[in-house]
mmCIF file with all atom_site columns, C-alpha atoms in Angstrom:
data_model
loop_
_atom_site.group_PDB
_atom_site.id
_atom_site.type_symbol
_atom_site.label_atom_id
_atom_site.label_alt_id
_atom_site.label_comp_id
_atom_site.label_asym_id
_atom_site.label_entity_id
_atom_site.label_seq_id
_atom_site.pdbx_PDB_ins_code
_atom_site.Cartn_x
_atom_site.Cartn_y
_atom_site.Cartn_z
_atom_site.occupancy
_atom_site.B_iso_or_equiv
_atom_site.pdbx_formal_charge
_atom_site.auth_seq_id
_atom_site.auth_comp_id
_atom_site.auth_asym_id
_atom_site.auth_atom_id
_atom_site.pdbx_PDB_model_num
ATOM 1   C CA . MET D 1 1   ? -49.833 13.572 -18.220 1.00 37.00 ? 442 MET D CA 1
ATOM 2   C CA . ASP D 1 2   ? -51.488 16.979 -18.353 1.00 40.00 ? 443 ASP D CA 1
ATOM 3   C CA . VAL D 1 3   ? -54.400 16.758 -15.897 1.00 39.00 ? 444 VAL D CA 1
ATOM 4   C CA . THR D 1 4   ? -56.402 19.443 -17.714 1.00 41.00 ? 445 THR D CA 1
ATOM 5   C CA . SER D 1 5   ? -56.910 17.234 -20.760 1.00 45.00 ? 446 SER D CA 1
ATOM 6   C CA . PRO D 1 6   ? -58.807 13.914 -20.855 1.00 52.00 ? 447 PRO D CA 1
ATOM 7   C CA . ALA D 1 7   ? -56.257 11.719 -22.599 1.00 54.00 ? 448 ALA D CA 1
ATOM 8   C CA . ASN D 1 8   ? -58.812 9.409  -24.199 1.00 62.00 ? 449 ASN D CA 1
ATOM 9   C CA . GLY D 1 9   ? -60.955 12.161 -25.730 1.00 79.00 ? 450 GLY D CA 1
ATOM 10  C CA . PRO D 1 10  ? -60.440 13.578 -29.210 1.00 95.00 ? 451 PRO D CA 1
ATOM 11  C CA . TRP D 1 11  ? -58.600 16.869 -29.709 1.00 97.00 ? 452 TRP D CA 1
ATOM 12  C CA . LEU D 1 12  ? -59.853 19.729 -31.859 1.00 98.00 ? 453 LEU D CA 1
ATOM 13  C CA . VAL D 1 13  ? -57.015 21.816 -33.296 1.00 98.00 ? 454 VAL D CA 1
ATOM 14  C CA . VAL D 1 14  ? -58.335 25.042 -34.816 1.00 98.00 ? 455 VAL D CA 1
ATOM 15  C CA . GLY D 1 15  ? -56.207 27.118 -37.163 1.00 98.00 ? 456 GLY D CA 1
ATOM 16  C CA . LEU D 1 16  ? -57.605 30.653 -37.191 1.00 98.00 ? 457 LEU D CA 1
ATOM 17  C CA . GLY D 1 17  ? -57.689 32.704 -40.381 1.00 97.00 ? 458 GLY D CA 1
ATOM 18  C CA . ASN D 1 18  ? -59.877 34.107 -43.139 1.00 97.00 ? 459 ASN D CA 1
ATOM 19  C CA . PRO D 1 19  ? -61.114 32.044 -46.114 1.00 96.00 ? 460 PRO D CA 1
ATOM 20  C CA . GLY D 1 20  ? -60.233 32.970 -49.679 1.00 95.00 ? 461 GLY D CA 1
ATOM 21  C CA . PRO D 1 21  ? -57.062 33.260 -51.772 1.00 96.00 ? 462 PRO D CA 1
ATOM 22  C CA . GLU D 1 22  ? -56.718 37.013 -51.150 1.00 97.00 ? 463 GLU D CA 1
ATOM 23  C CA . TYR D 1 23  ? -56.053 36.293 -47.446 1.00 97.00 ? 464 TYR D CA 1
ATOM 24  C CA . ALA D 1 24  ? -53.915 33.178 -47.854 1.00 97.00 ? 465 ALA D CA 1
ATOM 25  C CA . MET D 1 25  ? -50.509 34.717 -47.073 1.00 97.00 ? 466 MET D CA 1
ATOM 26  C CA . ASN D 1 26  ? -51.725 37.358 -44.586 1.00 98.00 ? 467 ASN D CA 1
ATOM 27  C CA . ARG D 1 27  ? -50.137 37.468 -41.134 1.00 98.00 ? 468 ARG D CA 1
ATOM 28  C CA . HIS D 1 28  ? -53.643 36.897 -39.728 1.00 97.00 ? 469 HIS D CA 1
ATOM 29  C CA . ASN D 1 29  ? -53.761 33.536 -41.539 1.00 98.00 ? 470 ASN D CA 1
ATOM 30  C CA . VAL D 1 30  ? -50.785 31.856 -39.933 1.00 98.00 ? 471 VAL D CA 1
ATOM 31  C CA . GLY D 1 31  ? -53.196 29.552 -38.046 1.00 98.00 ? 472 GLY D CA 1
ATOM 32  C CA . PHE D 1 32  ? -54.442 28.218 -41.402 1.00 98.00 ? 473 PHE D CA 1
ATOM 33  C CA . MET D 1 33  ? -50.836 27.670 -42.496 1.00 98.00 ? 474 MET D CA 1
ATOM 34  C CA . VAL D 1 34  ? -50.067 25.565 -39.414 1.00 98.00 ? 475 VAL D CA 1
ATOM 35  C CA . ALA D 1 35  ? -53.314 23.578 -39.828 1.00 98.00 ? 476 ALA D CA 1
ATOM 36  C CA . ASP D 1 36  ? -52.453 22.890 -43.480 1.00 98.00 ? 477 ASP D CA 1
ATOM 37  C CA . LEU D 1 37  ? -49.034 21.543 -42.514 1.00 98.00 ? 478 LEU D CA 1
ATOM 38  C CA . LEU D 1 38  ? -50.500 19.336 -39.776 1.00 98.00 ? 479 LEU D CA 1
ATOM 39  C CA . ALA D 1 39  ? -53.025 17.956 -42.301 1.00 98.00 ? 480 ALA D CA 1
ATOM 40  C CA . GLU D 1 40  ? -50.153 17.192 -44.678 1.00 97.00 ? 481 GLU D CA 1
ATOM 41  C CA . ARG D 1 41  ? -48.307 15.361 -41.902 1.00 96.00 ? 482 ARG D CA 1
ATOM 42  C CA . ILE D 1 42  ? -51.248 13.057 -41.153 1.00 95.00 ? 483 ILE D CA 1
ATOM 43  C CA . GLY D 1 43  ? -51.914 12.529 -44.870 1.00 94.00 ? 484 GLY D CA 1
ATOM 44  C CA . GLY D 1 44  ? -55.357 14.132 -44.896 1.00 94.00 ? 485 GLY D CA 1
ATOM 45  C CA . ARG D 1 45  ? -57.153 16.680 -47.064 1.00 94.00 ? 486 ARG D CA 1
ATOM 46  C CA . PHE D 1 46  ? -59.477 19.354 -45.736 1.00 96.00 ? 487 PHE D CA 1
ATOM 47  C CA . LYS D 1 47  ? -63.127 18.903 -46.640 1.00 93.00 ? 488 LYS D CA 1
ATOM 48  C CA . ARG D 1 48  ? -66.346 20.687 -45.748 1.00 90.00 ? 489 ARG D CA 1
ATOM 49  C CA . ALA D 1 49  ? -67.698 19.624 -42.354 1.00 80.00 ? 490 ALA D CA 1
ATOM 50  C CA . GLY D 1 50  ? -71.411 18.874 -42.705 1.00 73.00 ? 491 GLY D CA 1
ATOM 51  C CA . LYS D 1 51  ? -73.469 21.766 -41.387 1.00 75.00 ? 492 LYS D CA 1
ATOM 52  C CA . ALA D 1 52  ? -70.580 23.446 -39.572 1.00 78.00 ? 493 ALA D CA 1
ATOM 53  C CA . GLN D 1 53  ? -69.083 26.389 -41.433 1.00 91.00 ? 494 GLN D CA 1
ATOM 54  C CA . ALA D 1 54  ? -65.621 24.876 -41.430 1.00 95.00 ? 495 ALA D CA 1
ATOM 55  C CA . GLN D 1 55  ? -63.229 22.570 -43.232 1.00 97.00 ? 496 GLN D CA 1
ATOM 56  C CA . VAL D 1 56  ? -61.899 19.580 -41.311 1.00 97.00 ? 497 VAL D CA 1
ATOM 57  C CA . VAL D 1 57  ? -59.431 16.714 -41.462 1.00 97.00 ? 498 VAL D CA 1
ATOM 58  C CA . GLU D 1 58  ? -59.665 13.766 -39.094 1.00 96.00 ? 499 GLU D CA 1
ATOM 59  C CA . GLY D 1 59  ? -56.676 11.628 -38.201 1.00 96.00 ? 500 GLY D CA 1
ATOM 60  C CA . ARG D 1 60  ? -54.293 10.486 -35.497 1.00 95.00 ? 501 ARG D CA 1
ATOM 61  C CA . ILE D 1 61  ? -50.947 11.812 -34.297 1.00 93.00 ? 502 ILE D CA 1
ATOM 62  C CA . GLY D 1 62  ? -48.335 10.337 -32.044 1.00 88.00 ? 503 GLY D CA 1
ATOM 63  C CA . PRO D 1 63  ? -46.641 6.949  -31.818 1.00 87.00 ? 504 PRO D CA 1
ATOM 64  C CA . PRO D 1 64  ? -48.714 3.751  -31.662 1.00 87.00 ? 505 PRO D CA 1
ATOM 65  C CA . GLY D 1 65  ? -49.915 3.005  -28.143 1.00 85.00 ? 506 GLY D CA 1
ATOM 66  C CA . PRO D 1 66  ? -51.249 5.119  -25.277 1.00 83.00 ? 507 PRO D CA 1
ATOM 67  C CA . ALA D 1 67  ? -49.686 8.357  -26.569 1.00 83.00 ? 508 ALA D CA 1
ATOM 68  C CA . ASN D 1 68  ? -51.580 8.124  -29.876 1.00 90.00 ? 509 ASN D CA 1
ATOM 69  C CA . ARG D 1 69  ? -54.280 10.805 -30.130 1.00 93.00 ? 510 ARG D CA 1
ATOM 70  C CA . ARG D 1 70  ? -57.361 11.237 -32.281 1.00 95.00 ? 511 ARG D CA 1
ATOM 71  C CA . VAL D 1 71  ? -57.287 14.738 -33.744 1.00 97.00 ? 512 VAL D CA 1
ATOM 72  C CA . ILE D 1 72  ? -59.725 16.844 -35.717 1.00 97.00 ? 513 ILE D CA 1
ATOM 73  C CA . LEU D 1 73  ? -57.990 19.687 -37.546 1.00 98.00 ? 514 LEU D CA 1
ATOM 74  C CA . ALA D 1 74  ? -60.291 22.578 -38.418 1.00 97.00 ? 515 ALA D CA 1
ATOM 75  C CA . LYS D 1 75  ? -60.265 25.813 -40.375 1.00 98.00 ? 516 LYS D CA 1
ATOM 76  C CA . PRO D 1 76  ? -63.387 27.944 -39.735 1.00 97.00 ? 517 PRO D CA 1
ATOM 77  C CA . MET D 1 77  ? -64.766 29.346 -43.007 1.00 96.00 ? 518 MET D CA 1
ATOM 78  C CA . SER D 1 78  ? -66.809 32.072 -41.322 1.00 93.00 ? 519 SER D CA 1
ATOM 79  C CA . TYR D 1 79  ? -64.170 34.828 -41.301 1.00 92.00 ? 520 TYR D CA 1
ATOM 80  C CA . MET D 1 80  ? -62.036 35.461 -38.256 1.00 95.00 ? 521 MET D CA 1
ATOM 81  C CA . ASN D 1 81  ? -64.439 37.466 -36.097 1.00 94.00 ? 522 ASN D CA 1
ATOM 82  C CA . LEU D 1 82  ? -67.130 34.737 -36.327 1.00 96.00 ? 523 LEU D CA 1
ATOM 83  C CA . SER D 1 83  ? -64.883 31.728 -35.631 1.00 96.00 ? 524 SER D CA 1
ATOM 84  C CA . GLY D 1 84  ? -66.669 30.775 -32.398 1.00 96.00 ? 525 GLY D CA 1
ATOM 85  C CA . GLY D 1 85  ? -69.840 29.444 -34.032 1.00 95.00 ? 526 GLY D CA 1
ATOM 86  C CA . PRO D 1 86  ? -68.150 26.883 -36.301 1.00 96.00 ? 527 PRO D CA 1
ATOM 87  C CA . VAL D 1 87  ? -65.741 25.832 -33.533 1.00 96.00 ? 528 VAL D CA 1
ATOM 88  C CA . ASN D 1 88  ? -68.606 25.293 -31.094 1.00 95.00 ? 529 ASN D CA 1
ATOM 89  C CA . ALA D 1 89  ? -70.556 23.269 -33.678 1.00 95.00 ? 530 ALA D CA 1
ATOM 90  C CA . LEU D 1 90  ? -67.523 21.028 -34.269 1.00 95.00 ? 531 LEU D CA 1
ATOM 91  C CA . ARG D 1 91  ? -66.891 20.675 -30.547 1.00 95.00 ? 532 ARG D CA 1
ATOM 92  C CA . ASP D 1 92  ? -70.482 19.518 -30.011 1.00 94.00 ? 533 ASP D CA 1
ATOM 93  C CA . PHE D 1 93  ? -70.456 17.173 -33.006 1.00 93.00 ? 534 PHE D CA 1
ATOM 94  C CA . TYR D 1 94  ? -67.166 15.463 -32.090 1.00 94.00 ? 535 TYR D CA 1
ATOM 95  C CA . LYS D 1 95  ? -67.834 15.657 -28.319 1.00 94.00 ? 536 LYS D CA 1
ATOM 96  C CA . VAL D 1 96  ? -64.570 17.475 -27.584 1.00 96.00 ? 537 VAL D CA 1
ATOM 97  C CA . PRO D 1 97  ? -64.151 18.968 -24.089 1.00 95.00 ? 538 PRO D CA 1
ATOM 98  C CA . VAL D 1 98  ? -63.097 22.630 -24.075 1.00 95.00 ? 539 VAL D CA 1
ATOM 99  C CA . ALA D 1 99  ? -59.768 21.641 -22.464 1.00 95.00 ? 540 ALA D CA 1
ATOM 100 C CA . ASN D 1 100 ? -58.994 19.561 -25.594 1.00 97.00 ? 541 ASN D CA 1
ATOM 101 C CA . VAL D 1 101 ? -59.439 22.506 -27.965 1.00 98.00 ? 542 VAL D CA 1
ATOM 102 C CA . VAL D 1 102 ? -56.288 24.188 -29.319 1.00 98.00 ? 543 VAL D CA 1
ATOM 103 C CA . ALA D 1 103 ? -56.459 27.540 -31.125 1.00 98.00 ? 544 ALA D CA 1
ATOM 104 C CA . VAL D 1 104 ? -53.453 28.360 -33.320 1.00 98.00 ? 545 VAL D CA 1
ATOM 105 C CA . HIS D 1 105 ? -53.325 32.096 -34.009 1.00 98.00 ? 546 HIS D CA 1
ATOM 106 C CA . ASP D 1 106 ? -51.214 35.153 -34.770 1.00 97.00 ? 547 ASP D CA 1
ATOM 107 C CA . GLU D 1 107 ? -50.059 37.242 -31.803 1.00 97.00 ? 548 GLU D CA 1
ATOM 108 C CA . LEU D 1 108 ? -49.008 40.910 -32.055 1.00 96.00 ? 549 LEU D CA 1
ATOM 109 C CA . ASP D 1 109 ? -47.267 41.147 -28.684 1.00 94.00 ? 550 ASP D CA 1
ATOM 110 C CA . ILE D 1 110 ? -44.673 38.460 -29.460 1.00 96.00 ? 551 ILE D CA 1
ATOM 111 C CA . ASP D 1 111 ? -41.662 38.843 -31.755 1.00 97.00 ? 552 ASP D CA 1
ATOM 112 C CA . TYR D 1 112 ? -41.964 37.375 -35.227 1.00 98.00 ? 553 TYR D CA 1
ATOM 113 C CA . GLY D 1 113 ? -41.652 33.593 -35.211 1.00 97.00 ? 554 GLY D CA 1
ATOM 114 C CA . ALA D 1 114 ? -41.568 33.177 -31.421 1.00 98.00 ? 555 ALA D CA 1
ATOM 115 C CA . LEU D 1 115 ? -44.144 30.876 -29.822 1.00 98.00 ? 556 LEU D CA 1
ATOM 116 C CA . ARG D 1 116 ? -46.049 30.953 -26.545 1.00 97.00 ? 557 ARG D CA 1
ATOM 117 C CA . LEU D 1 117 ? -48.338 28.129 -25.461 1.00 98.00 ? 558 LEU D CA 1
ATOM 118 C CA . LYS D 1 118 ? -50.886 28.558 -22.705 1.00 97.00 ? 559 LYS D CA 1
ATOM 119 C CA . LEU D 1 119 ? -54.241 27.400 -21.365 1.00 97.00 ? 560 LEU D CA 1
ATOM 120 C CA . GLY D 1 120 ? -57.012 29.979 -20.965 1.00 96.00 ? 561 GLY D CA 1
ATOM 121 C CA . GLY D 1 121 ? -56.567 33.716 -20.556 1.00 94.00 ? 562 GLY D CA 1
ATOM 122 C CA . GLY D 1 122 ? -57.788 36.818 -22.341 1.00 93.00 ? 563 GLY D CA 1
ATOM 123 C CA . ASP D 1 123 ? -58.121 37.481 -26.057 1.00 92.00 ? 564 ASP D CA 1
ATOM 124 C CA . ASN D 1 124 ? -55.694 40.446 -26.202 1.00 89.00 ? 565 ASN D CA 1
ATOM 125 C CA . GLY D 1 125 ? -57.927 42.101 -28.804 1.00 90.00 ? 566 GLY D CA 1
ATOM 126 C CA . HIS D 1 126 ? -57.787 39.114 -31.172 1.00 95.00 ? 567 HIS D CA 1
ATOM 127 C CA . ASN D 1 127 ? -61.219 38.826 -32.815 1.00 95.00 ? 568 ASN D CA 1
ATOM 128 C CA . GLY D 1 128 ? -60.945 35.088 -33.486 1.00 96.00 ? 569 GLY D CA 1
ATOM 129 C CA . LEU D 1 129 ? -60.205 34.346 -29.823 1.00 97.00 ? 570 LEU D CA 1
ATOM 130 C CA . LYS D 1 130 ? -62.882 36.808 -28.715 1.00 97.00 ? 571 LYS D CA 1
ATOM 131 C CA . SER D 1 131 ? -65.470 34.900 -30.772 1.00 97.00 ? 572 SER D CA 1
ATOM 132 C CA . MET D 1 132 ? -64.275 31.483 -29.553 1.00 97.00 ? 573 MET D CA 1
ATOM 133 C CA . THR D 1 133 ? -64.333 32.604 -25.910 1.00 96.00 ? 574 THR D CA 1
ATOM 134 C CA . LYS D 1 134 ? -67.815 34.052 -26.281 1.00 96.00 ? 575 LYS D CA 1
ATOM 135 C CA . ALA D 1 135 ? -69.045 30.738 -27.740 1.00 94.00 ? 576 ALA D CA 1
ATOM 136 C CA . SER D 1 136 ? -67.219 28.211 -25.505 1.00 92.00 ? 577 SER D CA 1
ATOM 137 C CA . GLY D 1 137 ? -65.575 30.005 -22.577 1.00 94.00 ? 578 GLY D CA 1
ATOM 138 C CA . ALA D 1 138 ? -61.872 30.781 -22.249 1.00 95.00 ? 579 ALA D CA 1
ATOM 139 C CA . ASP D 1 139 ? -60.497 27.456 -20.979 1.00 96.00 ? 580 ASP D CA 1
ATOM 140 C CA . TYR D 1 140 ? -58.996 26.221 -24.233 1.00 97.00 ? 581 TYR D CA 1
ATOM 141 C CA . HIS D 1 141 ? -55.324 25.949 -25.224 1.00 98.00 ? 582 HIS D CA 1
ATOM 142 C CA . ARG D 1 142 ? -53.627 28.565 -27.370 1.00 98.00 ? 583 ARG D CA 1
ATOM 143 C CA . VAL D 1 143 ? -50.555 28.266 -29.554 1.00 98.00 ? 584 VAL D CA 1
ATOM 144 C CA . ARG D 1 144 ? -49.625 31.908 -30.084 1.00 98.00 ? 585 ARG D CA 1
ATOM 145 C CA . PHE D 1 145 ? -47.462 32.587 -33.142 1.00 98.00 ? 586 PHE D CA 1
ATOM 146 C CA . GLY D 1 146 ? -45.612 35.899 -32.899 1.00 98.00 ? 587 GLY D CA 1
ATOM 147 C CA . ILE D 1 147 ? -45.995 38.371 -35.772 1.00 98.00 ? 588 ILE D CA 1
ATOM 148 C CA . GLY D 1 148 ? -44.623 41.439 -33.962 1.00 96.00 ? 589 GLY D CA 1
ATOM 149 C CA . ARG D 1 149 ? -46.111 44.947 -33.851 1.00 95.00 ? 590 ARG D CA 1
ATOM 150 C CA . PRO D 1 150 ? -46.909 47.117 -36.898 1.00 95.00 ? 591 PRO D CA 1
ATOM 151 C CA . PRO D 1 151 ? -44.111 49.461 -37.976 1.00 91.00 ? 592 PRO D CA 1
ATOM 152 C CA . GLY D 1 152 ? -44.482 53.215 -37.515 1.00 91.00 ? 593 GLY D CA 1
ATOM 153 C CA . ARG D 1 153 ? -48.068 54.397 -37.473 1.00 92.00 ? 594 ARG D CA 1
ATOM 154 C CA . MET D 1 154 ? -49.550 51.511 -39.425 1.00 94.00 ? 595 MET D CA 1
ATOM 155 C CA . GLN D 1 155 ? -52.923 50.445 -38.045 1.00 95.00 ? 596 GLN D CA 1
ATOM 156 C CA . VAL D 1 156 ? -53.117 46.979 -36.486 1.00 93.00 ? 597 VAL D CA 1
ATOM 157 C CA . ALA D 1 157 ? -55.980 45.969 -38.812 1.00 93.00 ? 598 ALA D CA 1
ATOM 158 C CA . ASP D 1 158 ? -53.899 46.870 -41.865 1.00 95.00 ? 599 ASP D CA 1
ATOM 159 C CA . PHE D 1 159 ? -50.822 45.087 -40.529 1.00 97.00 ? 600 PHE D CA 1
ATOM 160 C CA . VAL D 1 160 ? -52.501 41.744 -39.783 1.00 96.00 ? 601 VAL D CA 1
ATOM 161 C CA . LEU D 1 161 ? -54.279 41.726 -43.166 1.00 96.00 ? 602 LEU D CA 1
ATOM 162 C CA . LYS D 1 162 ? -51.040 42.286 -45.087 1.00 97.00 ? 603 LYS D CA 1
ATOM 163 C CA . ASP D 1 163 ? -48.935 39.426 -46.411 1.00 98.00 ? 604 ASP D CA 1
ATOM 164 C CA . PHE D 1 164 ? -45.751 38.486 -44.591 1.00 97.00 ? 605 PHE D CA 1
ATOM 165 C CA . SER D 1 165 ? -42.869 40.596 -45.908 1.00 96.00 ? 606 SER D CA 1
ATOM 166 C CA . SER D 1 166 ? -40.299 39.094 -48.269 1.00 96.00 ? 607 SER D CA 1
ATOM 167 C CA . ALA D 1 167 ? -37.761 39.067 -45.411 1.00 96.00 ? 608 ALA D CA 1
ATOM 168 C CA . GLU D 1 168 ? -40.242 37.285 -43.119 1.00 97.00 ? 609 GLU D CA 1
ATOM 169 C CA . ARG D 1 169 ? -41.109 34.750 -45.800 1.00 97.00 ? 610 ARG D CA 1
ATOM 170 C CA . LYS D 1 170 ? -37.510 33.515 -45.853 1.00 97.00 ? 611 LYS D CA 1
ATOM 171 C CA . GLU D 1 171 ? -38.060 32.030 -42.372 1.00 98.00 ? 612 GLU D CA 1
ATOM 172 C CA . LEU D 1 172 ? -41.808 31.468 -42.472 1.00 98.00 ? 613 LEU D CA 1
ATOM 173 C CA . ASP D 1 173 ? -41.694 27.771 -43.440 1.00 98.00 ? 614 ASP D CA 1
ATOM 174 C CA . TYR D 1 174 ? -39.304 27.053 -40.563 1.00 98.00 ? 615 TYR D CA 1
ATOM 175 C CA . PHE D 1 175 ? -41.492 28.892 -38.029 1.00 98.00 ? 616 PHE D CA 1
ATOM 176 C CA . VAL D 1 176 ? -44.708 27.241 -39.276 1.00 98.00 ? 617 VAL D CA 1
ATOM 177 C CA . ASP D 1 177 ? -42.989 23.857 -39.041 1.00 98.00 ? 618 ASP D CA 1
ATOM 178 C CA . ARG D 1 178 ? -41.923 24.610 -35.463 1.00 98.00 ? 619 ARG D CA 1
ATOM 179 C CA . ALA D 1 179 ? -45.464 25.696 -34.556 1.00 98.00 ? 620 ALA D CA 1
ATOM 180 C CA . ALA D 1 180 ? -46.834 22.419 -35.956 1.00 98.00 ? 621 ALA D CA 1
ATOM 181 C CA . ASP D 1 181 ? -44.271 20.536 -33.843 1.00 98.00 ? 622 ASP D CA 1
ATOM 182 C CA . ALA D 1 182 ? -45.471 22.498 -30.794 1.00 98.00 ? 623 ALA D CA 1
ATOM 183 C CA . VAL D 1 183 ? -49.107 21.538 -31.443 1.00 98.00 ? 624 VAL D CA 1
ATOM 184 C CA . GLU D 1 184 ? -48.148 17.870 -31.715 1.00 97.00 ? 625 GLU D CA 1
ATOM 185 C CA . CYS D 1 185 ? -46.111 18.057 -28.498 1.00 97.00 ? 626 CYS D CA 1
ATOM 186 C CA . LEU D 1 186 ? -49.007 19.743 -26.673 1.00 97.00 ? 627 LEU D CA 1
ATOM 187 C CA . VAL D 1 187 ? -51.512 17.094 -27.758 1.00 96.00 ? 628 VAL D CA 1
ATOM 188 C CA . ILE D 1 188 ? -49.232 14.096 -27.153 1.00 95.00 ? 629 ILE D CA 1
ATOM 189 C CA . GLU D 1 189 ? -47.167 15.141 -24.118 1.00 94.00 ? 630 GLU D CA 1
ATOM 190 C CA . GLY D 1 190 ? -49.195 17.886 -22.426 1.00 95.00 ? 631 GLY D CA 1
ATOM 191 C CA . LEU D 1 191 ? -48.964 21.630 -21.934 1.00 97.00 ? 632 LEU D CA 1
ATOM 192 C CA . GLU D 1 192 ? -46.083 21.716 -19.454 1.00 97.00 ? 633 GLU D CA 1
ATOM 193 C CA . ARG D 1 193 ? -43.742 19.728 -21.679 1.00 97.00 ? 634 ARG D CA 1
ATOM 194 C CA . ALA D 1 194 ? -44.748 21.735 -24.749 1.00 98.00 ? 635 ALA D CA 1
ATOM 195 C CA . GLN D 1 195 ? -44.191 25.045 -22.930 1.00 98.00 ? 636 GLN D CA 1
ATOM 196 C CA . SER D 1 196 ? -40.746 24.050 -21.684 1.00 98.00 ? 637 SER D CA 1
ATOM 197 C CA . THR D 1 197 ? -39.733 22.945 -25.189 1.00 97.00 ? 638 THR D CA 1
ATOM 198 C CA . TYR D 1 198 ? -41.290 25.616 -27.405 1.00 98.00 ? 639 TYR D CA 1
ATOM 199 C CA . ASN D 1 199 ? -42.035 28.788 -25.427 1.00 96.00 ? 640 ASN D CA 1
ATOM 200 C CA . SER D 1 200 ? -39.457 31.293 -26.603 1.00 77.00 ? 641 SER D CA 1
#
């Protein structure tokens, strides 16, 4: 059992992205894509979360018994650089310890489709993480989904707000599925097991 995470407490899994159809297939929105798939797996539909500026799904993952976990899936609706406020409001409302928060986000410094899971650390210039860390501290889990670096002289801001390329989209469903598996493994079996299985 991962000692950093109270096993009996709920987990808050936050997919980071920007709201609105114009952003839906952007590289920056891969966190939303993973959250949507996890919601589908637990048979839930996202709905507005009271006063918090977010959409949520509540459910359980894992086999029946002690490994079963209560999970709140969330998509902040505040735009990426203001994600911390909605996440903090949800954390307070559901009484989730920071160590039971998982941020799923795009990562420039990792090859496309590769995953890295970790607990704590810096934000590496990612505005969603920067906002979450400012609101709650840095000691939450991250599932980092590689999108690679921009080609040529393309600006980072332009790259992350562009849709995945047609070549990337051929493998996107597989990589999103694998990232959802990694989130489930992290929540059910702990960080160490999830890292050894999914870090690539």
